[in-house]
XYZ file of C-alpha atoms in Angstrom:
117
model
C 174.020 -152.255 -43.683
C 173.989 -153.450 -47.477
C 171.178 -152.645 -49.214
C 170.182 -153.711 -53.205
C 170.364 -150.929 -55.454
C 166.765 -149.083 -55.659
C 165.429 -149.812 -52.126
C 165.344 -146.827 -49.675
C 166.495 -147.095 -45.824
C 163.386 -146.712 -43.563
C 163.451 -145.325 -40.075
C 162.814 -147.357 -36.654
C 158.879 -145.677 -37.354
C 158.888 -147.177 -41.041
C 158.892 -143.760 -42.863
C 161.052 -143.097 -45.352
C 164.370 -140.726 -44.141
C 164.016 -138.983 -47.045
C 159.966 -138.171 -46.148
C 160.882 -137.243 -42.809
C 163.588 -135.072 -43.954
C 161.107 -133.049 -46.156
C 158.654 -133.084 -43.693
C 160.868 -131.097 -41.068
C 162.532 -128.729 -43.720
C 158.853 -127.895 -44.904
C 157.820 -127.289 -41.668
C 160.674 -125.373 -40.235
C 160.111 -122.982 -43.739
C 156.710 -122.957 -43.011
C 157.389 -121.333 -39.107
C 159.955 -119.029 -40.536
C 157.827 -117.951 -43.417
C 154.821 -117.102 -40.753
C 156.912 -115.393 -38.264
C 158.653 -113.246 -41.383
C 157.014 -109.986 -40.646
C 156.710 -108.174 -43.634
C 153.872 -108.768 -46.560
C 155.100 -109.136 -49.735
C 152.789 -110.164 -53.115
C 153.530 -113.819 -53.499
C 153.688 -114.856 -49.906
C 150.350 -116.495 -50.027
C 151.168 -119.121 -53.140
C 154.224 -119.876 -50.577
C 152.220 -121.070 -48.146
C 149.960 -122.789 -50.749
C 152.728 -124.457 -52.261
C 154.806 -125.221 -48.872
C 150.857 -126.544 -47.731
C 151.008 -128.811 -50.526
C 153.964 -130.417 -50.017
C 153.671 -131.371 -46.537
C 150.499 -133.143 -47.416
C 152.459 -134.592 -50.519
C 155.068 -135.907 -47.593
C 152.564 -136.936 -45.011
C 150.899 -139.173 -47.967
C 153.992 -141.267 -48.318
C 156.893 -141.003 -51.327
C 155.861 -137.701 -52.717
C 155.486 -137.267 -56.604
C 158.987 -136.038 -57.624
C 157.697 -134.083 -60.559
C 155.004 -132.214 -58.428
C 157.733 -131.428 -55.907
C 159.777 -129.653 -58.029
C 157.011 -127.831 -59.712
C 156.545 -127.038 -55.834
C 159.808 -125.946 -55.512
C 159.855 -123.606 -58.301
C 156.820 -121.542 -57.036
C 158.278 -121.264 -53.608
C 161.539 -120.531 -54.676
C 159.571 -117.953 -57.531
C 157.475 -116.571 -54.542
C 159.750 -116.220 -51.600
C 163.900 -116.342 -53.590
C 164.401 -112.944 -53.030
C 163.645 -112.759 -49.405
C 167.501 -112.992 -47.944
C 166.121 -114.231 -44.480
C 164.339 -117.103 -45.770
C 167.121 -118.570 -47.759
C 168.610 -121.217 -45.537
C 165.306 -122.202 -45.007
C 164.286 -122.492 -48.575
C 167.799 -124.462 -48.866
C 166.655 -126.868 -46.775
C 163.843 -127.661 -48.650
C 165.304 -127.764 -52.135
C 168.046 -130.126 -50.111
C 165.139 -132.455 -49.002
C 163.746 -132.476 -52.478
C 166.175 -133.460 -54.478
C 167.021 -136.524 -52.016
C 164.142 -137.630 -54.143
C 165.554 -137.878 -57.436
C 168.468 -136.532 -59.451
C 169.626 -133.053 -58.422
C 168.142 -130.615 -61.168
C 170.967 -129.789 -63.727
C 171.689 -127.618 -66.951
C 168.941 -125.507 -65.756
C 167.953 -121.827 -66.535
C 169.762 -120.009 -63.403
C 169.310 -122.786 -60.993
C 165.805 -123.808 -62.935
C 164.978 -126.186 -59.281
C 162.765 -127.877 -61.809
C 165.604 -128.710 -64.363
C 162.448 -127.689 -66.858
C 164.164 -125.343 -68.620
C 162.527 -124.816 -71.973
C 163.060 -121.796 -74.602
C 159.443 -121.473 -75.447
């Protein structure tokens, strides 16, 4: 199928692939991150921020700003946690179908705002 530079494929249900796409990485991070059974200090802006963004995806074409700022306090909150990485993959995958992938970051800056403050 041929399609003019800047439009976006949409699926038999008219959403966006990419929307859908976030929506089931966010979701499947959000069932790992509740069934992870040990507490640790950030898990709760996690599950804000992972919150967020499936409301961000349910509204339509999500922000792409916001979704990296999104991205950045998961990844902040949860990075360390080995058994959540694929997951967390998945969702950094989904966001940057939205935009440029983030580049010349600090360490993998998901934002790509690095700044030297």
């Amino acid at each position: 199928m041929l399609r003019s530079v800047g439009q976006t494929q949409v699926t038999r249900s008219g959403e966006d692939p990419r929307v859908t796409e976030l929506r089931s990485a966010v979701s499947r991070l959000r069932r790992e991150l509740a069934g992870y059974p040990a507490e640790f200090a950030d898990r709760g802006i996690a599950e804000d921020e992972l919150a967020a963004m499936e409301a961000m995806a349910v509204s339509g074409v999500p922000e792409m700003r916001r979704l990296r700022r999104s991205l950045l306090l998961i990844v902040g909150s949860i990075g360390s946690v080995s058994a959540l990485a694929p997951g967390l993959t998945s969702v950094r995958n989904a966001v940057e179908l939205f935009g440029e992938p983030a580049t010349g970051g600090i360490h993998g800056d998901p934002t790509g705002d690095a700044r030297s403050d």
